[in-house]
């Protein structure tokens, strides 16, 4: 049962980090928001590298990391842009598309067909998206789908979900060539070192903005650190599919944060939509 509580904690802390980032740093640009998320994680993660053993790292590992970092950076800044520009309840639920995209990429590139459970899960995710966008402005049968394209943060997070399908597959390959407890902190540190010099040189990030609210930044970093640590402890206790399925409850917490902290509207309808999307994720992850 401990694995379940840790997985649930990981989901809650993921949504908490998003809510704190939106609450305290939405006045910055998305690049600065993303770097604050990474930089304030470092004080919590760097000590872990002195605790875990460093496994042998071959050429294949470094090649995978080189392919991962640019895409992960693009996903991070799209993610920040999404939660900055739109309600949490209309952005975070779209992360539920990542497992569906993994099935679709498996079909397109490997010819792998989903079983009935996987196909049913995809249908539930799409149906949940429809319910999520049911409102007075979404006129006609196709209105809720058009609303996704009209809401900047929604289609951005949908793109993030697609990028995460790519990074999830490659990330798994990197973990198999290293160690889960090592790869977590290493990857965040590597991503920070990869992005920060470029963003400073191109003046997309102002140093003063990064240190303007240190305590709020530490709160964001602390929530993200708890999310990562609980994730990796949980995944060592149970099959990865079960842990990931529970962690996919994160959008549910995000919708609740949207209603409680930001006064977002139509939370009841959006909870119904995200509930259906999460049900689809459970089918895909556990049975698909």
GROMACS .gro file of C-alpha atoms in nm:
model
  288
    1UNK     CA    1   0.000   0.000   0.000
    2UNK     CA    2   0.298   0.231   0.051
    3UNK     CA    3   0.360   0.240  -0.324
    4UNK     CA    4   0.004   0.368  -0.377
    5UNK     CA    5   0.045   0.648  -0.121
    6UNK     CA    6   0.381   0.750  -0.271
    7UNK     CA    7   0.232   0.749  -0.623
    8UNK     CA    8  -0.061   0.958  -0.503
    9UNK     CA    9   0.182   1.198  -0.332
   10UNK     CA   10   0.377   1.225  -0.657
   11UNK     CA   11   0.057   1.314  -0.845
   12UNK     CA   12  -0.042   1.574  -0.584
   13UNK     CA   13   0.304   1.736  -0.582
   14UNK     CA   14   0.310   1.755  -0.963
   15UNK     CA   15  -0.015   1.952  -0.958
   16UNK     CA   16   0.109   2.156  -0.660
   17UNK     CA   17   0.425   2.261  -0.843
   18UNK     CA   18   0.212   2.368  -1.141
   19UNK     CA   19  -0.028   2.566  -0.923
   20UNK     CA   20   0.255   2.742  -0.736
   21UNK     CA   21   0.434   2.823  -1.062
   22UNK     CA   22   0.118   2.977  -1.207
   23UNK     CA   23   0.038   3.161  -0.883
   24UNK     CA   24   0.378   3.322  -0.822
   25UNK     CA   25   0.554   3.341  -1.159
   26UNK     CA   26   0.292   3.400  -1.431
   27UNK     CA   27   0.418   3.758  -1.469
   28UNK     CA   28   0.746   3.623  -1.614
   29UNK     CA   29   0.794   3.485  -1.964
   30UNK     CA   30   0.763   3.106  -2.018
   31UNK     CA   31   1.141   3.063  -2.048
   32UNK     CA   32   1.195   3.221  -1.707
   33UNK     CA   33   0.911   3.017  -1.557
   34UNK     CA   34   1.069   2.699  -1.688
   35UNK     CA   35   1.416   2.784  -1.561
   36UNK     CA   36   1.280   2.871  -1.216
   37UNK     CA   37   1.121   2.526  -1.210
   38UNK     CA   38   1.459   2.367  -1.287
   39UNK     CA   39   1.697   2.590  -1.090
   40UNK     CA   40   1.507   2.566  -0.763
   41UNK     CA   41   1.503   2.189  -0.799
   42UNK     CA   42   1.883   2.171  -0.797
   43UNK     CA   43   1.940   2.225  -0.420
   44UNK     CA   44   1.720   1.922  -0.357
   45UNK     CA   45   1.860   1.699  -0.634
   46UNK     CA   46   2.236   1.760  -0.635
   47UNK     CA   47   2.285   1.593  -0.291
   48UNK     CA   48   2.116   1.280  -0.428
   49UNK     CA   49   2.401   1.231  -0.676
   50UNK     CA   50   2.635   1.183  -0.380
   51UNK     CA   51   2.406   0.920  -0.229
   52UNK     CA   52   2.321   0.703  -0.531
   53UNK     CA   53   2.587   0.503  -0.709
   54UNK     CA   54   2.678   0.614  -1.062
   55UNK     CA   55   2.631   0.322  -1.302
   56UNK     CA   56   2.850   0.258  -1.608
   57UNK     CA   57   2.729   0.487  -1.886
   58UNK     CA   58   2.792   0.375  -2.240
   59UNK     CA   59   2.779   0.558  -2.573
   60UNK     CA   60   2.417   0.455  -2.628
   61UNK     CA   61   2.313   0.628  -2.304
   62UNK     CA   62   2.477   0.957  -2.403
   63UNK     CA   63   2.327   0.939  -2.753
   64UNK     CA   64   1.979   0.897  -2.604
   65UNK     CA   65   2.033   1.191  -2.365
   66UNK     CA   66   2.144   1.407  -2.660
   67UNK     CA   67   1.819   1.324  -2.841
   68UNK     CA   68   1.611   1.386  -2.530
   69UNK     CA   69   1.733   1.726  -2.409
   70UNK     CA   70   1.618   1.953  -2.698
   71UNK     CA   71   1.271   1.795  -2.705
   72UNK     CA   72   1.240   1.805  -2.326
   73UNK     CA   73   1.334   2.173  -2.331
   74UNK     CA   74   1.071   2.250  -2.596
   75UNK     CA   75   0.809   2.058  -2.396
   76UNK     CA   76   0.899   2.244  -2.076
   77UNK     CA   77   0.856   2.590  -2.227
   78UNK     CA   78   0.533   2.494  -2.406
   79UNK     CA   79   0.410   2.356  -2.073
   80UNK     CA   80   0.487   2.683  -1.894
   81UNK     CA   81   0.326   2.886  -2.173
   82UNK     CA   82   0.018   2.667  -2.147
   83UNK     CA   83  -0.042   2.702  -1.772
   84UNK     CA   84   0.042   3.073  -1.790
   85UNK     CA   85  -0.206   3.157  -2.063
   86UNK     CA   86  -0.504   2.931  -1.978
   87UNK     CA   87  -0.687   2.787  -1.675
   88UNK     CA   88  -0.530   2.482  -1.509
   89UNK     CA   89  -0.860   2.298  -1.553
   90UNK     CA   90  -0.835   2.340  -1.933
   91UNK     CA   91  -0.465   2.256  -1.964
   92UNK     CA   92  -0.344   1.985  -1.725
   93UNK     CA   93  -0.612   1.730  -1.827
   94UNK     CA   94  -0.457   1.716  -2.175
   95UNK     CA   95  -0.155   1.538  -2.029
   96UNK     CA   96  -0.387   1.235  -2.028
   97UNK     CA   97  -0.326   1.207  -2.403
   98UNK     CA   98   0.035   1.090  -2.356
   99UNK     CA   99  -0.053   0.718  -2.312
  100UNK     CA  100  -0.290   0.742  -2.610
  101UNK     CA  101  -0.014   0.898  -2.821
  102UNK     CA  102   0.222   0.617  -2.714
  103UNK     CA  103  -0.026   0.364  -2.852
  104UNK     CA  104  -0.069   0.562  -3.175
  105UNK     CA  105   0.306   0.599  -3.230
  106UNK     CA  106   0.342   0.225  -3.171
  107UNK     CA  107   0.085   0.167  -3.445
  108UNK     CA  108   0.234   0.418  -3.690
  109UNK     CA  109   0.600   0.323  -3.652
  110UNK     CA  110   0.589  -0.040  -3.540
  111UNK     CA  111   0.255  -0.161  -3.673
  112UNK     CA  112   0.141  -0.252  -3.321
  113UNK     CA  113  -0.237  -0.256  -3.284
  114UNK     CA  114  -0.395  -0.172  -2.948
  115UNK     CA  115  -0.617  -0.435  -2.788
  116UNK     CA  116  -0.983  -0.363  -2.713
  117UNK     CA  117  -0.898  -0.217  -2.371
  118UNK     CA  118  -0.642   0.018  -2.523
  119UNK     CA  119  -0.883   0.128  -2.795
  120UNK     CA  120  -1.154   0.179  -2.534
  121UNK     CA  121  -0.914   0.386  -2.326
  122UNK     CA  122  -0.840   0.614  -2.622
  123UNK     CA  123  -1.214   0.662  -2.680
  124UNK     CA  124  -1.262   0.757  -2.313
  125UNK     CA  125  -0.977   1.010  -2.328
  126UNK     CA  126  -1.129   1.173  -2.637
  127UNK     CA  127  -1.480   1.165  -2.485
  128UNK     CA  128  -1.342   1.325  -2.169
  129UNK     CA  129  -1.195   1.604  -2.380
  130UNK     CA  130  -1.540   1.661  -2.529
  131UNK     CA  131  -1.702   1.688  -2.185
  132UNK     CA  132  -1.418   1.908  -2.057
  133UNK     CA  133  -1.509   2.172  -2.315
  134UNK     CA  134  -1.887   2.159  -2.286
  135UNK     CA  135  -1.996   2.517  -2.226
  136UNK     CA  136  -2.225   2.781  -2.369
  137UNK     CA  137  -1.958   2.905  -2.610
  138UNK     CA  138  -1.903   2.559  -2.762
  139UNK     CA  139  -2.197   2.563  -3.003
  140UNK     CA  140  -2.290   2.265  -3.217
  141UNK     CA  141  -2.185   1.901  -3.199
  142UNK     CA  142  -1.823   1.984  -3.288
  143UNK     CA  143  -1.809   2.289  -3.064
  144UNK     CA  144  -1.616   2.126  -2.777
  145UNK     CA  145  -1.344   2.007  -3.017
  146UNK     CA  146  -1.321   2.351  -3.179
  147UNK     CA  147  -1.289   2.495  -2.828
  148UNK     CA  148  -0.964   2.302  -2.783
  149UNK     CA  149  -0.812   2.483  -3.080
  150UNK     CA  150  -0.951   2.817  -2.965
  151UNK     CA  151  -0.800   2.781  -2.614
  152UNK     CA  152  -0.428   2.855  -2.647
  153UNK     CA  153  -0.324   2.658  -2.339
  154UNK     CA  154  -0.528   2.351  -2.436
  155UNK     CA  155  -0.372   2.292  -2.776
  156UNK     CA  156  -0.028   2.375  -2.639
  157UNK     CA  157  -0.065   2.109  -2.368
  158UNK     CA  158  -0.190   1.866  -2.630
  159UNK     CA  159   0.138   1.925  -2.815
  160UNK     CA  160   0.328   1.881  -2.487
  161UNK     CA  161   0.152   1.548  -2.441
  162UNK     CA  162   0.272   1.439  -2.785
  163UNK     CA  163   0.630   1.542  -2.703
  164UNK     CA  164   0.607   1.355  -2.373
  165UNK     CA  165   0.514   1.039  -2.560
  166UNK     CA  166   0.848   1.073  -2.740
  167UNK     CA  167   1.050   1.157  -2.427
  168UNK     CA  168   0.878   0.882  -2.225
  169UNK     CA  169   0.985   0.617  -2.473
  170UNK     CA  170   1.343   0.746  -2.497
  171UNK     CA  171   1.360   0.811  -2.123
  172UNK     CA  172   1.274   0.447  -2.057
  173UNK     CA  173   1.558   0.344  -2.289
  174UNK     CA  174   1.799   0.572  -2.098
  175UNK     CA  175   1.689   0.430  -1.761
  176UNK     CA  176   1.746   0.075  -1.887
  177UNK     CA  177   2.103   0.179  -1.972
  178UNK     CA  178   2.166   0.344  -1.634
  179UNK     CA  179   1.967   0.332  -1.307
  180UNK     CA  180   1.630   0.489  -1.211
  181UNK     CA  181   1.756   0.656  -0.891
  182UNK     CA  182   2.057   0.800  -1.077
  183UNK     CA  183   1.878   0.907  -1.393
  184UNK     CA  184   1.615   1.124  -1.220
  185UNK     CA  185   1.849   1.385  -1.064
  186UNK     CA  186   2.106   1.352  -1.344
  187UNK     CA  187   1.850   1.430  -1.613
  188UNK     CA  188   1.721   1.747  -1.443
  189UNK     CA  189   2.076   1.874  -1.386
  190UNK     CA  190   2.174   1.795  -1.746
  191UNK     CA  191   1.862   1.971  -1.878
  192UNK     CA  192   1.939   2.280  -1.670
  193UNK     CA  193   2.300   2.295  -1.791
  194UNK     CA  194   2.183   2.244  -2.149
  195UNK     CA  195   1.920   2.519  -2.149
  196UNK     CA  196   2.046   2.796  -1.920
  197UNK     CA  197   2.357   2.915  -2.114
  198UNK     CA  198   2.161   2.935  -2.440
  199UNK     CA  199   1.873   3.126  -2.282
  200UNK     CA  200   2.107   3.371  -2.111
  201UNK     CA  201   2.307   3.433  -2.429
  202UNK     CA  202   1.991   3.493  -2.633
  203UNK     CA  203   1.849   3.713  -2.353
  204UNK     CA  204   1.533   3.508  -2.324
  205UNK     CA  205   1.600   3.483  -1.949
  206UNK     CA  206   1.692   3.768  -1.713
  207UNK     CA  207   1.910   3.669  -1.419
  208UNK     CA  208   1.733   3.918  -1.192
  209UNK     CA  209   1.396   3.753  -1.265
  210UNK     CA  210   1.526   3.414  -1.153
  211UNK     CA  211   1.612   3.534  -0.801
  212UNK     CA  212   1.331   3.784  -0.750
  213UNK     CA  213   1.117   3.554  -0.530
  214UNK     CA  214   1.350   3.295  -0.377
  215UNK     CA  215   1.112   3.156  -0.115
  216UNK     CA  216   0.834   3.104  -0.367
  217UNK     CA  217   1.090   2.945  -0.598
  218UNK     CA  218   1.199   2.707  -0.322
  219UNK     CA  219   0.836   2.611  -0.267
  220UNK     CA  220   0.804   2.522  -0.636
  221UNK     CA  221   1.135   2.335  -0.631
  222UNK     CA  222   1.045   2.153  -0.311
  223UNK     CA  223   0.712   2.035  -0.451
  224UNK     CA  224   0.880   1.916  -0.771
  225UNK     CA  225   1.152   1.740  -0.569
  226UNK     CA  226   0.898   1.553  -0.356
  227UNK     CA  227   0.719   1.457  -0.678
  228UNK     CA  228   1.039   1.311  -0.827
  229UNK     CA  229   1.160   1.133  -0.514
  230UNK     CA  230   0.821   0.977  -0.437
  231UNK     CA  231   0.795   0.874  -0.804
  232UNK     CA  232   1.124   0.687  -0.803
  233UNK     CA  233   1.068   0.523  -0.465
  234UNK     CA  234   0.720   0.409  -0.568
  235UNK     CA  235   0.840   0.267  -0.898
  236UNK     CA  236   1.087   0.042  -0.715
  237UNK     CA  237   0.803  -0.113  -0.510
  238UNK     CA  238   0.555  -0.210  -0.780
  239UNK     CA  239   0.520  -0.262  -1.154
  240UNK     CA  240   0.576   0.067  -1.336
  241UNK     CA  241   0.234   0.049  -1.507
  242UNK     CA  242   0.049   0.055  -1.174
  243UNK     CA  243   0.256   0.342  -1.039
  244UNK     CA  244   0.215   0.552  -1.356
  245UNK     CA  245  -0.160   0.487  -1.360
  246UNK     CA  246  -0.199   0.633  -1.010
  247UNK     CA  247   0.030   0.926  -1.091
  248UNK     CA  248  -0.200   1.013  -1.381
  249UNK     CA  249  -0.445   1.142  -1.119
  250UNK     CA  250  -0.237   1.462  -1.126
  251UNK     CA  251  -0.477   1.646  -1.365
  252UNK     CA  252  -0.760   1.581  -1.119
  253UNK     CA  253  -0.567   1.767  -0.849
  254UNK     CA  254  -0.486   2.036  -1.105
  255UNK     CA  255  -0.855   2.095  -1.177
  256UNK     CA  256  -0.924   2.121  -0.802
  257UNK     CA  257  -0.640   2.371  -0.761
  258UNK     CA  258  -0.785   2.570  -1.050
  259UNK     CA  259  -1.117   2.602  -0.873
  260UNK     CA  260  -0.979   2.663  -0.523
  261UNK     CA  261  -0.683   2.893  -0.591
  262UNK     CA  262  -0.781   3.067  -0.913
  263UNK     CA  263  -1.161   3.068  -0.905
  264UNK     CA  264  -1.188   2.888  -1.240
  265UNK     CA  265  -1.543   2.830  -1.363
  266UNK     CA  266  -1.743   2.518  -1.452
  267UNK     CA  267  -1.528   2.299  -1.227
  268UNK     CA  268  -1.803   2.036  -1.191
  269UNK     CA  269  -1.820   1.975  -1.566
  270UNK     CA  270  -1.442   1.979  -1.597
  271UNK     CA  271  -1.404   1.728  -1.312
  272UNK     CA  272  -1.643   1.496  -1.498
  273UNK     CA  273  -1.436   1.535  -1.814
  274UNK     CA  274  -1.102   1.478  -1.646
  275UNK     CA  275  -1.248   1.181  -1.456
  276UNK     CA  276  -1.341   1.017  -1.786
  277UNK     CA  277  -0.996   1.094  -1.929
  278UNK     CA  278  -0.825   0.939  -1.625
  279UNK     CA  279  -1.047   0.630  -1.660
  280UNK     CA  280  -0.922   0.600  -2.016
  281UNK     CA  281  -0.562   0.632  -1.898
  282UNK     CA  282  -0.619   0.352  -1.644
  283UNK     CA  283  -0.750   0.124  -1.920
  284UNK     CA  284  -0.456   0.204  -2.149
  285UNK     CA  285  -0.192   0.174  -1.878
  286UNK     CA  286  -0.317  -0.134  -1.696
  287UNK     CA  287  -0.499  -0.334  -1.964
  288UNK     CA  288  -0.406  -0.181  -2.300
   0.00000   0.00000   0.00000
